[in-house]
Amino acid sequence: MYLFGLRDSQTLDFVKINVCVQVDKQQQSKDSVYFRDGVRRIDFILSYIDDKDGEKKQDRRKEFEANLQKVGLELETEDKSESEDGRTYFLKIHVPWEVLATYADVLKIKVPFKANDIPDKKDVPLSWLCTPYRLPEHVMQPEPDYFTATFDKSKTDFFLIEDKETFFPPSTRNRIVYYILSRCPYSKEDKDKKGIKRLLNNGTYAAAFPLHDCRYWTRSRDANCESERYSLYKYWARFSSFYKEQPLNLIRKYYGEKIGIYFAWLGFYTEMLSYAAVVGLLCFIYGVATFDENVWSKEICNDTIGGQIVMCPLCDKKCGYWKLSTTCSSSWQSYLFDNTATVFFAIFMGIWVTLFLEFWKRRQARLEYEWDLVDFEEEQQQLQLRPEYETKCTHRRLNRVTQEMEPYLPLTSKCARSVLSGATVLFWISLIIACIIGVIAYRLAVFAAFASIMKDSPTNKLDVVGTLITPQFATSVTASCINFVIIMILNFLYERVAIKITDMEVPKTHVEYENKLTVKMFLFQFVNYYSSCFYVAFFKGKFVGYPGDYAYMFGKWRNEECEPGGCLIELTTQLAIVMVGKQVWGNIQEALVPWLCNWWVSRSARNHPESLYSRWEQDHDLQTFSQLGLFYEYLEMVIQFGFITLFVASFPLAPLLALMNNILEVRVDAWKFTTQFRRPVAAKAHSIGAWDEILNMIAVFSVVTNAFIVSFTSDMIPRLVYKYAYHLGSESTMEGYISNSLSIFNISEIPVENRPEEGENPDWFYSSNITTCRYRDYRYPPGHEKQYTHTMQFWHILAAKLAFIIIMEHVVFVVKFFVAWLIPDVPSDVKARTKREHYLIQEYLHDYELEKLKIQLSQNGPNIEPCTCPATAATSVKLEVFSDCLS
């Protein structure tokens, strides 16, 4: 759609600048963000290579650039002879004030009209303690605090405009340019062919990006240049600043609100993790401190108790009888994470996650006010259609909001695309489940092999690790590593599939596109990353059967059993391997890969003086920050959030590992944005979007999973039931618990196909008359009238487990909802400031219009003529405006 304004004819002549004059490199520094005249700022760069056989591309570029000039953009070309490779042309784009004002009006950009007159809160007591963590004031507050209002081109004198060239910051300027570029047509024959994205995809242009304002390690020599990139690197991107606060206002000013919100959320999440990490560490220390009170582990390790208990084989034929005392080490390890503090920590994390989400709402509300996003609604984004949607949708209908014809996708086509998309997602989720079943089959098949191989392994004789390297340990670690490799491979493949099927659905707006992709990616990642942990936590050892009547997977492999110490330690191992492996791999991938790529691309130019190595070429050699780059950053953190909430009862140190990773993650992301990537196009966002709902969903689900982990994966409930209902003697002690928790089976009743082969049993088995073996369950012994059926103690324990789940869930949910109700989403001072701003806008606009009317009446005197709009009083030259949100 085209809307026409009016413009001075002299300015139009100035617009048609496309100079290819070669400049002596030694006389003028190329490390500049200005045109050759040193006055007009470079707001955007387009690069291309002029192919000999690229006539179509030349025609597209010619038409595209002509249309950009019609809009009012000013262009200047750097000839290929000026570039490092001698092949690349660089098109520099400048946005003059007239165009900025027009599109600031179109995009409803907020600008200052009055200095903020609300006094700040008084200093917080003992705030001097935070001085070491503070940054300089000019870094934290790069701009004064103003009341703002939506820009109106017809009321420019209403706003605080001191200098038109610096009134709109570079982030706003490049956002406006990109808005124009994404809607500018490049074909005379077909006006639906438009947008810089399509030109980049078909190779007409090689790159499109806004410029960094200077080199990151030094200030710009130009006094007019802000050198904000240097400030960000110095105070934010260096790892030596890991303990400092983040300059969020400077990040927002340089990169835009969308990236600013991400770093604000990441910093707040990391800050809140510190509290969970401290409590988790205290729970772990409690386990270490009460190590000697672990009666059941002492019984396992005691030669007269655990050393005399003969256990039934853990697998068919290849596994022999074994003594309980061989699990001494794993039992002690399990106690570090499976103790009384586990219950407390599970409840604490259920409340912590609520506090995190509620306090983030308050923090987000404050940022919305400070960053002029209070009135920024999704409807504004909804009115800005994706260029791909406009191109692919040939049908038109009336928009009830704008009352204009707009493209739309017919219902039948939308349903067909959604069904195909859903089927694809289900197929890939099924593929993950199939891979997990394959890993489980591997565990079942390999365990017998490890048991046979490691029976006489030399590692058993090692003093320190000999007792730790067991068939169960080897199976668990190798299966976890294989599972991690499968996760990374499937993740790599599915990312591309998810983008393809989301593109196929043709979402209407950018918000809708991101939400659809977010749901697809998270569903896949949820199953991909968490399925193995769910198996160990809730399925392994739960459907085993008993000697003589074992359960088999596919009728071939006997289901795995938990060790007498429980499956919790294996869940801890699984969680640590996947979580730590993902974090280490993610940081290597995020930091090392871009650095190596940039090093390789700029290897021939990095030693050049800045007078030869131009600012646009330096940025051109950096990596492109994709439109979905921030999406992957959120996804990584949300997956981590799931690990530290869904399974935290099994691993209290998980928040500490996440905290250490996030301290590094903040600086790695900052370093990456500042030094390794081209400057992203600024974008607005008033929240973290669909991720907020996903975090809330995980928070609710985590209460359930942790309650089930404490009840069914941990041995906490069976131990408590024994201590208070089935203990030996008159005092409530844990003595005799191990013997009580193991049932007896007559060896002679074990079927031939389940018995160990010759040579698999240890020598001590043949040297003594052993007629029974023990297994982990609560069943009546042989000879009893109900032999091998569950005892009453089993049902008591089951009832206690279910009761604990119900009580824990209700207690945590009641506290969660009470805390959510108690904490307001918006701080009271933010509400007051917002109301004050709305009041001032109405008051000042009223006074402004009244003053204008008085001036007009005094000028016209008795001969009052009808008021004319300022736009119609201008000259007769027309300026095209590309817009999807003007009515």
PDB file of N, CA, C and O in Angstrom, residues 407-429:
ATOM      1  N   PRO A 407      -4.343  -9.017   2.762  1.00  0.00           N
ATOM      2  CA  PRO A 407      -4.264 -10.422   2.343  1.00  0.00           C
ATOM      3  C   PRO A 407      -4.672 -11.356   3.489  1.00  0.00           C
ATOM      4  O   PRO A 407      -4.531 -11.010   4.650  1.00  0.00           O
ATOM      5  N   TYR A 408      -5.189 -12.524   3.120  1.00  0.00           N
ATOM      6  CA  TYR A 408      -5.525 -13.515   4.141  1.00  0.00           C
ATOM      7  C   TYR A 408      -5.384 -14.909   3.552  1.00  0.00           C
ATOM      8  O   TYR A 408      -5.389 -15.113   2.327  1.00  0.00           O
ATOM      9  N   LEU A 409      -5.256 -15.898   4.447  1.00  0.00           N
ATOM     10  CA  LEU A 409      -5.110 -17.297   4.051  1.00  0.00           C
ATOM     11  C   LEU A 409      -6.455 -17.982   4.237  1.00  0.00           C
ATOM     12  O   LEU A 409      -7.014 -17.955   5.338  1.00  0.00           O
ATOM     13  N   PRO A 410      -7.026 -18.595   3.186  1.00  0.00           N
ATOM     14  CA  PRO A 410      -8.329 -19.262   3.316  1.00  0.00           C
ATOM     15  C   PRO A 410      -8.315 -20.330   4.404  1.00  0.00           C
ATOM     16  O   PRO A 410      -7.276 -20.941   4.686  1.00  0.00           O
ATOM     17  N   LEU A 411      -9.464 -20.571   5.016  1.00  0.00           N
ATOM     18  CA  LEU A 411      -9.562 -21.505   6.135  1.00  0.00           C
ATOM     19  C   LEU A 411      -9.144 -22.914   5.737  1.00  0.00           C
ATOM     20  O   LEU A 411      -8.460 -23.608   6.498  1.00  0.00           O
ATOM     21  N   THR A 412      -9.547 -23.346   4.546  1.00  0.00           N
ATOM     22  CA  THR A 412      -9.199 -24.710   4.109  1.00  0.00           C
ATOM     23  C   THR A 412      -7.681 -24.864   3.992  1.00  0.00           C
ATOM     24  O   THR A 412      -7.112 -25.873   4.422  1.00  0.00           O
ATOM     25  N   SER A 413      -7.035 -23.864   3.406  1.00  0.00           N
ATOM     26  CA  SER A 413      -5.578 -23.919   3.273  1.00  0.00           C
ATOM     27  C   SER A 413      -4.901 -23.876   4.638  1.00  0.00           C
ATOM     28  O   SER A 413      -3.932 -24.609   4.896  1.00  0.00           O
ATOM     29  N   LYS A 414      -5.432 -23.038   5.529  1.00  0.00           N
ATOM     30  CA  LYS A 414      -4.847 -22.932   6.870  1.00  0.00           C
ATOM     31  C   LYS A 414      -4.976 -24.248   7.629  1.00  0.00           C
ATOM     32  O   LYS A 414      -4.029 -24.702   8.295  1.00  0.00           O
ATOM     33  N   CYS A 415      -6.140 -24.904   7.529  1.00  0.00           N
ATOM     34  CA  CYS A 415      -6.356 -26.183   8.219  1.00  0.00           C
ATOM     35  C   CYS A 415      -5.433 -27.262   7.667  1.00  0.00           C
ATOM     36  O   CYS A 415      -4.850 -28.043   8.428  1.00  0.00           O
ATOM     37  N   ALA A 416      -5.319 -27.313   6.343  1.00  0.00           N
ATOM     38  CA  ALA A 416      -4.469 -28.329   5.720  1.00  0.00           C
ATOM     39  C   ALA A 416      -3.012 -28.151   6.152  1.00  0.00           C
ATOM     40  O   ALA A 416      -2.322 -29.131   6.472  1.00  0.00           O
ATOM     41  N   ARG A 417      -2.562 -26.904   6.165  1.00  0.00           N
ATOM     42  CA  ARG A 417      -1.180 -26.637   6.580  1.00  0.00           C
ATOM     43  C   ARG A 417      -0.970 -26.991   8.061  1.00  0.00           C
ATOM     44  O   ARG A 417       0.060 -27.530   8.447  1.00  0.00           O
ATOM     45  N   SER A 418      -1.972 -26.671   8.894  1.00  0.00           N
ATOM     46  CA  SER A 418      -1.851 -26.969  10.325  1.00  0.00           C
ATOM     47  C   SER A 418      -1.825 -28.474  10.581  1.00  0.00           C
ATOM     48  O   SER A 418      -1.057 -28.955  11.426  1.00  0.00           O
ATOM     49  N   VAL A 419      -2.660 -29.227   9.864  1.00  0.00           N
ATOM     50  CA  VAL A 419      -2.688 -30.683  10.031  1.00  0.00           C
ATOM     51  C   VAL A 419      -1.353 -31.287   9.618  1.00  0.00           C
ATOM     52  O   VAL A 419      -0.788 -32.142  10.318  1.00  0.00           O
ATOM     53  N   LEU A 420      -0.832 -30.850   8.475  1.00  0.00           N
ATOM     54  CA  LEU A 420       0.461 -31.362   8.004  1.00  0.00           C
ATOM     55  C   LEU A 420       1.573 -31.002   8.996  1.00  0.00           C
ATOM     56  O   LEU A 420       2.454 -31.828   9.282  1.00  0.00           O
ATOM     57  N   SER A 421       1.515 -29.783   9.521  1.00  0.00           N
ATOM     58  CA  SER A 421       2.515 -29.353  10.498  1.00  0.00           C
ATOM     59  C   SER A 421       2.429 -30.187  11.767  1.00  0.00           C
ATOM     60  O   SER A 421       3.448 -30.664  12.293  1.00  0.00           O
ATOM     61  N   GLY A 422       1.198 -30.386  12.269  1.00  0.00           N
ATOM     62  CA  GLY A 422       1.017 -31.189  13.478  1.00  0.00           C
ATOM     63  C   GLY A 422       1.479 -32.624  13.292  1.00  0.00           C
ATOM     64  O   GLY A 422       2.106 -33.206  14.184  1.00  0.00           O
ATOM     65  N   ALA A 423       1.181 -33.197  12.127  1.00  0.00           N
ATOM     66  CA  ALA A 423       1.602 -34.574  11.852  1.00  0.00           C
ATOM     67  C   ALA A 423       3.122 -34.684  11.823  1.00  0.00           C
ATOM     68  O   ALA A 423       3.694 -35.669  12.303  1.00  0.00           O
ATOM     69  N   THR A 424       3.784 -33.654  11.284  1.00  0.00           N
ATOM     70  CA  THR A 424       5.252 -33.663  11.236  1.00  0.00           C
ATOM     71  C   THR A 424       5.843 -33.604  12.637  1.00  0.00           C
ATOM     72  O   THR A 424       6.793 -34.321  12.959  1.00  0.00           O
ATOM     73  N   VAL A 425       5.262 -32.749  13.478  1.00  0.00           N
ATOM     74  CA  VAL A 425       5.755 -32.640  14.855  1.00  0.00           C
ATOM     75  C   VAL A 425       5.559 -33.963  15.593  1.00  0.00           C
ATOM     76  O   VAL A 425       6.461 -34.444  16.297  1.00  0.00           O
ATOM     77  N   LEU A 426       4.377 -34.585  15.429  1.00  0.00           N
ATOM     78  CA  LEU A 426       4.116 -35.870  16.083  1.00  0.00           C
ATOM     79  C   LEU A 426       5.079 -36.943  15.587  1.00  0.00           C
ATOM     80  O   LEU A 426       5.537 -37.791  16.373  1.00  0.00           O
ATOM     81  N   PHE A 427       5.385 -36.913  14.296  1.00  0.00           N
ATOM     82  CA  PHE A 427       6.335 -37.895  13.746  1.00  0.00           C
ATOM     83  C   PHE A 427       7.694 -37.759  14.414  1.00  0.00           C
ATOM     84  O   PHE A 427       8.305 -38.762  14.809  1.00  0.00           O
ATOM     85  N   TRP A 428       8.163 -36.528  14.562  1.00  0.00           N
ATOM     86  CA  TRP A 428       9.488 -36.323  15.149  1.00  0.00           C
ATOM     87  C   TRP A 428       9.498 -36.646  16.639  1.00  0.00           C
ATOM     88  O   TRP A 428      10.475 -37.177  17.162  1.00  0.00           O
ATOM     89  N   ILE A 429       8.408 -36.347  17.334  1.00  0.00           N
ATOM     90  CA  ILE A 429       8.321 -36.731  18.742  1.00  0.00           C
ATOM     91  C   ILE A 429       8.312 -38.250  18.877  1.00  0.00           C
ATOM     92  O   ILE A 429       8.958 -38.817  19.773  1.00  0.00           O
TER      93      ILE A 429
END
